[in-house]
Every structure is written in C-alpha cells, then in structure tokens.
Amino acid sequence: MAVDWVGYELHPETPPGGVPLSEWLPNAEAMRGYVQSFAASFGIDGVVPPRVLASSRRFHAAAQYARDAGRLDGFRAAAFDA
C-alpha cells in the first residue's frame, strides 16, 4: 500500500520567527514540566520542550521541493529523525 504524505500547516498565521509558546498556552511552563516528567517516566532524560511555536512554512516548502525531485521519502525520514 502506498502512502501519499500531505503537509498540513496547523497554524499558518505563525510568523517566520515563531511565537513564544507562552502566548499560545496559558500554562506553558507547567506543560514543559509535564513533558519532561512524562519522558522521564520512560527513562528518557534531557528532553527540552520548545519555548517557541515555530512556523512550519519553510519545512513544507522544502518537503514539496523534495517531492518534486522524487526524494520525499528520504527528506521525510531525515526531518522526522531531526
């Protein structure tokens, strides 16, 4: 079965430099602490949740470029690993 990956920008209004997560979540620091403790419960230490909601527009443009070049699978794998 073939999978056709389709990009979807969750927050297209996010500016290129991103937005502080605290502007989107009223308890951003509590969320960061929860993510770290949740990861630690699985033995994963050193998780650093982002402080900024990043714009994904350039990523989507790069993914489309990779798709047009026939290299989407490699790009997608590398991007998800990053």
Short mmCIF file of N, CA, C and O in Angstrom, two decimals:
data_model
loop_
_atom_site.label_atom_id
_atom_site.label_comp_id
_atom_site.label_asym_id
_atom_site.label_seq_id
_atom_site.Cartn_x
_atom_site.Cartn_y
_atom_site.Cartn_z
N MET A 1 0.85 -1.18 0.00
CA MET A 1 0.00 0.00 0.00
C MET A 1 0.89 1.24 0.00
O MET A 1 1.81 1.37 0.81
N ALA A 2 0.64 2.15 -0.89
CA ALA A 2 1.41 3.39 -0.98
C ALA A 2 0.78 4.46 -0.09
O ALA A 2 -0.44 4.54 0.03
N VAL A 3 1.63 5.24 0.53
CA VAL A 3 1.17 6.35 1.37
C VAL A 3 1.52 7.65 0.67
O VAL A 3 2.65 7.85 0.24
N ASP A 4 0.56 8.52 0.54
CA ASP A 4 0.79 9.83 -0.05
C ASP A 4 0.83 10.85 1.07
O ASP A 4 -0.20 11.18 1.66
N TRP A 5 2.04 11.30 1.42
CA TRP A 5 2.21 12.26 2.51
C TRP A 5 1.73 13.63 2.04
O TRP A 5 2.12 14.11 0.99
N VAL A 6 0.87 14.23 2.83
CA VAL A 6 0.32 15.54 2.52
C VAL A 6 0.59 16.47 3.70
O VAL A 6 0.21 16.16 4.83
N GLY A 7 1.26 17.56 3.44
CA GLY A 7 1.55 18.52 4.50
C GLY A 7 0.32 19.32 4.88
O GLY A 7 -0.53 19.62 4.04
N TYR A 8 0.25 19.65 6.15
CA TYR A 8 -0.87 20.46 6.65
C TYR A 8 -0.32 21.40 7.70
O TYR A 8 0.21 20.97 8.72
N GLU A 9 -0.39 22.68 7.43
CA GLU A 9 0.12 23.68 8.36
C GLU A 9 -0.93 23.96 9.43
O GLU A 9 -2.00 24.48 9.15
N LEU A 10 -0.62 23.58 10.67
CA LEU A 10 -1.59 23.72 11.75
C LEU A 10 -1.88 25.17 12.11
O LEU A 10 -3.00 25.52 12.43
N HIS A 11 -0.85 26.00 12.08
CA HIS A 11 -1.02 27.41 12.44
C HIS A 11 -0.39 28.28 11.36
O HIS A 11 0.70 28.82 11.54
N PRO A 12 -1.07 28.44 10.22
CA PRO A 12 -0.48 29.22 9.12
C PRO A 12 -0.25 30.68 9.47
O PRO A 12 0.52 31.36 8.80
N GLU A 13 -0.88 31.16 10.52
CA GLU A 13 -0.72 32.56 10.90
C GLU A 13 0.57 32.81 11.70
O GLU A 13 0.91 33.96 11.99
N THR A 14 1.31 31.76 12.03
CA THR A 14 2.54 31.91 12.80
C THR A 14 3.58 32.65 11.96
O THR A 14 3.87 32.24 10.84
N PRO A 15 4.15 33.73 12.49
CA PRO A 15 5.14 34.49 11.73
C PRO A 15 6.45 33.70 11.57
O PRO A 15 6.69 32.75 12.32
N PRO A 16 7.30 34.10 10.61
CA PRO A 16 8.54 33.36 10.35
C PRO A 16 9.41 33.12 11.58
O PRO A 16 10.01 32.06 11.72
N GLY A 17 9.49 34.05 12.50
CA GLY A 17 10.32 33.87 13.69
C GLY A 17 9.66 33.06 14.79
O GLY A 17 10.26 32.80 15.83
N GLY A 18 8.41 32.67 14.58
CA GLY A 18 7.68 31.93 15.60
C GLY A 18 7.03 32.84 16.61
O GLY A 18 7.10 34.06 16.52
N VAL A 19 6.39 32.23 17.59
CA VAL A 19 5.69 32.95 18.66
C VAL A 19 6.04 32.26 19.97
O VAL A 19 6.04 31.03 20.04
N PRO A 20 6.34 33.03 21.02
CA PRO A 20 6.59 32.39 22.30
C PRO A 20 5.42 31.48 22.69
O PRO A 20 4.25 31.86 22.55
N LEU A 21 5.74 30.28 23.12
CA LEU A 21 4.70 29.31 23.48
C LEU A 21 3.79 29.86 24.57
O LEU A 21 2.60 29.53 24.61
N SER A 22 4.32 30.71 25.41
CA SER A 22 3.52 31.29 26.50
C SER A 22 2.37 32.15 25.97
O SER A 22 1.39 32.38 26.67
N GLU A 23 2.46 32.61 24.71
CA GLU A 23 1.35 33.37 24.12
C GLU A 23 0.24 32.44 23.64
O GLU A 23 -0.88 32.89 23.42
N TRP A 24 0.54 31.16 23.45
CA TRP A 24 -0.44 30.19 22.98
C TRP A 24 -1.03 29.37 24.11
O TRP A 24 -2.17 28.95 24.04
N LEU A 25 -0.20 29.09 25.11
CA LEU A 25 -0.65 28.26 26.23
C LEU A 25 -0.57 29.05 27.52
O LEU A 25 0.49 29.57 27.87
N PRO A 26 -1.66 29.14 28.25
CA PRO A 26 -1.64 29.93 29.49
C PRO A 26 -0.69 29.36 30.53
O PRO A 26 -0.14 30.10 31.34
N ASN A 27 -0.46 28.06 30.52
CA ASN A 27 0.43 27.42 31.49
C ASN A 27 1.58 26.73 30.77
O ASN A 27 1.85 25.54 30.98
N ALA A 28 2.29 27.46 29.91
CA ALA A 28 3.35 26.88 29.09
C ALA A 28 4.43 26.22 29.95
O ALA A 28 4.91 25.14 29.64
N GLU A 29 4.81 26.85 31.04
CA GLU A 29 5.86 26.27 31.89
C GLU A 29 5.40 24.98 32.56
O GLU A 29 6.16 24.04 32.69
N ALA A 30 4.14 24.92 32.95
CA ALA A 30 3.60 23.70 33.53
C ALA A 30 3.60 22.58 32.48
O ALA A 30 3.93 21.43 32.79
N MET A 31 3.27 22.92 31.24
CA MET A 31 3.29 21.93 30.16
C MET A 31 4.70 21.43 29.93
O MET A 31 4.94 20.23 29.76
N ARG A 32 5.67 22.32 29.95
CA ARG A 32 7.07 21.91 29.76
C ARG A 32 7.50 20.95 30.87
O ARG A 32 8.12 19.93 30.60
N GLY A 33 7.12 21.25 32.10
CA GLY A 33 7.45 20.37 33.22
C GLY A 33 6.78 19.02 33.09
O GLY A 33 7.40 17.97 33.36
N TYR A 34 5.54 19.01 32.64
CA TYR A 34 4.82 17.76 32.45
C TYR A 34 5.49 16.90 31.38
O TYR A 34 5.67 15.70 31.56
N VAL A 35 5.86 17.51 30.27
CA VAL A 35 6.51 16.77 29.19
C VAL A 35 7.81 16.15 29.69
O VAL A 35 8.11 14.98 29.42
N GLN A 36 8.59 16.92 30.46
CA GLN A 36 9.85 16.40 30.98
C GLN A 36 9.62 15.25 31.95
O GLN A 36 10.31 14.23 31.89
N SER A 37 8.66 15.38 32.84
CA SER A 37 8.41 14.30 33.80
C SER A 37 7.80 13.08 33.12
O SER A 37 8.12 11.94 33.48
N PHE A 38 6.97 13.28 32.12
CA PHE A 38 6.39 12.17 31.37
C PHE A 38 7.50 11.40 30.65
O PHE A 38 7.54 10.16 30.71
N ALA A 39 8.39 12.11 30.00
CA ALA A 39 9.52 11.46 29.31
C ALA A 39 10.39 10.72 30.32
O ALA A 39 10.82 9.58 30.07
N ALA A 40 10.65 11.34 31.45
CA ALA A 40 11.49 10.72 32.48
C ALA A 40 10.86 9.43 33.00
O ALA A 40 11.58 8.49 33.36
N SER A 41 9.53 9.36 33.01
CA SER A 41 8.87 8.14 33.48
C SER A 41 9.15 6.95 32.56
O SER A 41 8.97 5.80 32.95
N PHE A 42 9.62 7.24 31.33
CA PHE A 42 10.01 6.19 30.39
C PHE A 42 11.53 6.05 30.31
O PHE A 42 12.05 5.40 29.42
N GLY A 43 12.22 6.73 31.22
CA GLY A 43 13.68 6.66 31.23
C GLY A 43 14.34 7.58 30.23
O GLY A 43 15.52 7.41 29.91
N ILE A 44 13.61 8.55 29.73
CA ILE A 44 14.16 9.48 28.74
C ILE A 44 14.46 10.79 29.45
O ILE A 44 13.56 11.51 29.87
N ASP A 45 15.74 11.08 29.61
CA ASP A 45 16.16 12.30 30.29
C ASP A 45 16.67 13.32 29.28
O ASP A 45 17.04 12.98 28.16
N GLY A 46 16.71 14.56 29.68
CA GLY A 46 17.28 15.61 28.84
C GLY A 46 16.33 16.16 27.79
O GLY A 46 16.76 16.86 26.89
N VAL A 47 15.05 15.86 27.91
CA VAL A 47 14.07 16.40 26.95
C VAL A 47 13.93 17.90 27.21
O VAL A 47 13.73 18.33 28.34
N VAL A 48 14.06 18.68 26.17
CA VAL A 48 13.93 20.13 26.28
C VAL A 48 12.78 20.58 25.38
O VAL A 48 12.97 20.78 24.18
N PRO A 49 11.58 20.70 25.94
CA PRO A 49 10.44 21.17 25.13
C PRO A 49 10.70 22.58 24.62
O PRO A 49 11.38 23.38 25.27
N PRO A 50 10.19 22.91 23.45
CA PRO A 50 10.44 24.23 22.87
C PRO A 50 9.79 25.35 23.67
O PRO A 50 8.79 25.14 24.35
N ARG A 51 10.36 26.51 23.57
CA ARG A 51 9.79 27.70 24.19
C ARG A 51 9.06 28.55 23.14
O ARG A 51 8.42 29.53 23.47
N VAL A 52 9.21 28.16 21.88
CA VAL A 52 8.63 28.92 20.77
C VAL A 52 7.81 27.99 19.89
O VAL A 52 8.23 26.88 19.57
N LEU A 53 6.63 28.45 19.50
CA LEU A 53 5.83 27.77 18.49
C LEU A 53 6.40 28.21 17.15
O LEU A 53 6.27 29.38 16.76
N ALA A 54 7.09 27.31 16.46
CA ALA A 54 7.78 27.66 15.22
C ALA A 54 6.84 27.63 14.03
O ALA A 54 5.85 26.89 14.02
N SER A 55 7.16 28.42 13.04
CA SER A 55 6.44 28.38 11.77
C SER A 55 6.97 27.19 10.98
O SER A 55 8.17 26.95 10.93
N SER A 56 6.07 26.42 10.37
CA SER A 56 6.49 25.26 9.59
C SER A 56 6.45 25.52 8.09
O SER A 56 6.63 24.61 7.29
N ARG A 57 6.24 26.77 7.71
CA ARG A 57 6.07 27.08 6.29
C ARG A 57 7.29 26.70 5.45
O ARG A 57 7.17 26.10 4.39
N ARG A 58 8.50 27.01 5.93
CA ARG A 58 9.71 26.66 5.16
C ARG A 58 9.89 25.15 5.07
O ARG A 58 10.33 24.63 4.05
N PHE A 59 9.53 24.44 6.14
CA PHE A 59 9.62 22.98 6.09
C PHE A 59 8.69 22.43 5.01
O PHE A 59 9.08 21.56 4.23
N HIS A 60 7.46 22.93 4.96
CA HIS A 60 6.51 22.46 3.95
C HIS A 60 7.00 22.77 2.54
O HIS A 60 6.83 21.96 1.62
N ALA A 61 7.62 23.95 2.35
CA ALA A 61 8.18 24.29 1.04
C ALA A 61 9.32 23.34 0.67
O ALA A 61 9.41 22.87 -0.47
N ALA A 62 10.18 23.03 1.64
CA ALA A 62 11.28 22.10 1.39
C ALA A 62 10.75 20.70 1.09
O ALA A 62 11.29 20.00 0.22
N ALA A 63 9.71 20.28 1.79
CA ALA A 63 9.12 18.97 1.54
C ALA A 63 8.53 18.90 0.13
O ALA A 63 8.67 17.89 -0.56
N GLN A 64 7.91 19.97 -0.31
CA GLN A 64 7.36 19.99 -1.67
C GLN A 64 8.48 19.93 -2.69
O GLN A 64 8.38 19.24 -3.71
N TYR A 65 9.57 20.64 -2.43
CA TYR A 65 10.73 20.59 -3.33
C TYR A 65 11.27 19.17 -3.40
O TYR A 65 11.58 18.66 -4.49
N ALA A 66 11.39 18.50 -2.26
CA ALA A 66 11.87 17.11 -2.22
C ALA A 66 10.90 16.20 -2.97
O ALA A 66 11.33 15.29 -3.70
N ARG A 67 9.60 16.43 -2.80
CA ARG A 67 8.60 15.62 -3.53
C ARG A 67 8.78 15.80 -5.04
O ARG A 67 8.82 14.82 -5.79
N ASP A 68 8.92 17.05 -5.48
CA ASP A 68 9.08 17.32 -6.91
C ASP A 68 10.35 16.68 -7.47
O ASP A 68 10.40 16.31 -8.64
N ALA A 69 11.38 16.54 -6.62
CA ALA A 69 12.64 15.93 -7.04
C ALA A 69 12.64 14.41 -6.88
O ALA A 69 13.64 13.75 -7.14
N GLY A 70 11.51 13.85 -6.39
CA GLY A 70 11.42 12.41 -6.20
C GLY A 70 12.19 11.91 -4.98
O GLY A 70 12.55 10.74 -4.91
N ARG A 71 12.41 12.79 -4.01
CA ARG A 71 13.20 12.41 -2.84
C ARG A 71 12.47 12.67 -1.53
O ARG A 71 13.09 12.86 -0.48
N LEU A 72 11.16 12.64 -1.57
CA LEU A 72 10.38 12.95 -0.38
C LEU A 72 10.62 11.94 0.74
O LEU A 72 10.72 12.32 1.90
N ASP A 73 10.70 10.65 0.42
CA ASP A 73 10.86 9.65 1.48
C ASP A 73 12.12 9.89 2.31
O ASP A 73 12.08 9.85 3.53
N GLY A 74 13.24 10.15 1.66
CA GLY A 74 14.48 10.44 2.38
C GLY A 74 14.39 11.72 3.19
O GLY A 74 14.85 11.79 4.32
N PHE A 75 13.80 12.75 2.59
CA PHE A 75 13.64 14.01 3.30
C PHE A 75 12.74 13.84 4.52
O PHE A 75 13.06 14.30 5.61
N ARG A 76 11.64 13.15 4.32
CA ARG A 76 10.70 12.94 5.43
C ARG A 76 11.36 12.17 6.56
O ARG A 76 11.24 12.55 7.72
N ALA A 77 12.09 11.12 6.23
CA ALA A 77 12.76 10.32 7.27
C ALA A 77 13.78 11.17 8.04
O ALA A 77 13.83 11.13 9.27
N ALA A 78 14.56 11.95 7.32
CA ALA A 78 15.56 12.80 7.98
C ALA A 78 14.90 13.88 8.83
O ALA A 78 15.34 14.16 9.95
N ALA A 79 13.82 14.46 8.32
CA ALA A 79 13.13 15.52 9.07
C ALA A 79 12.50 14.96 10.34
O ALA A 79 12.59 15.58 11.40
N PHE A 80 11.88 13.80 10.27
CA PHE A 80 11.26 13.22 11.44
C PHE A 80 12.31 12.79 12.46
O PHE A 80 12.10 12.91 13.67
N ASP A 81 13.47 12.32 12.00
CA ASP A 81 14.55 11.97 12.91
C ASP A 81 15.10 13.20 13.62
O ASP A 81 15.51 13.12 14.77
N ALA A 82 15.12 14.32 12.91
CA ALA A 82 15.65 15.56 13.50
C ALA A 82 14.70 16.05 14.57
O ALA A 82 15.08 16.66 15.52
#
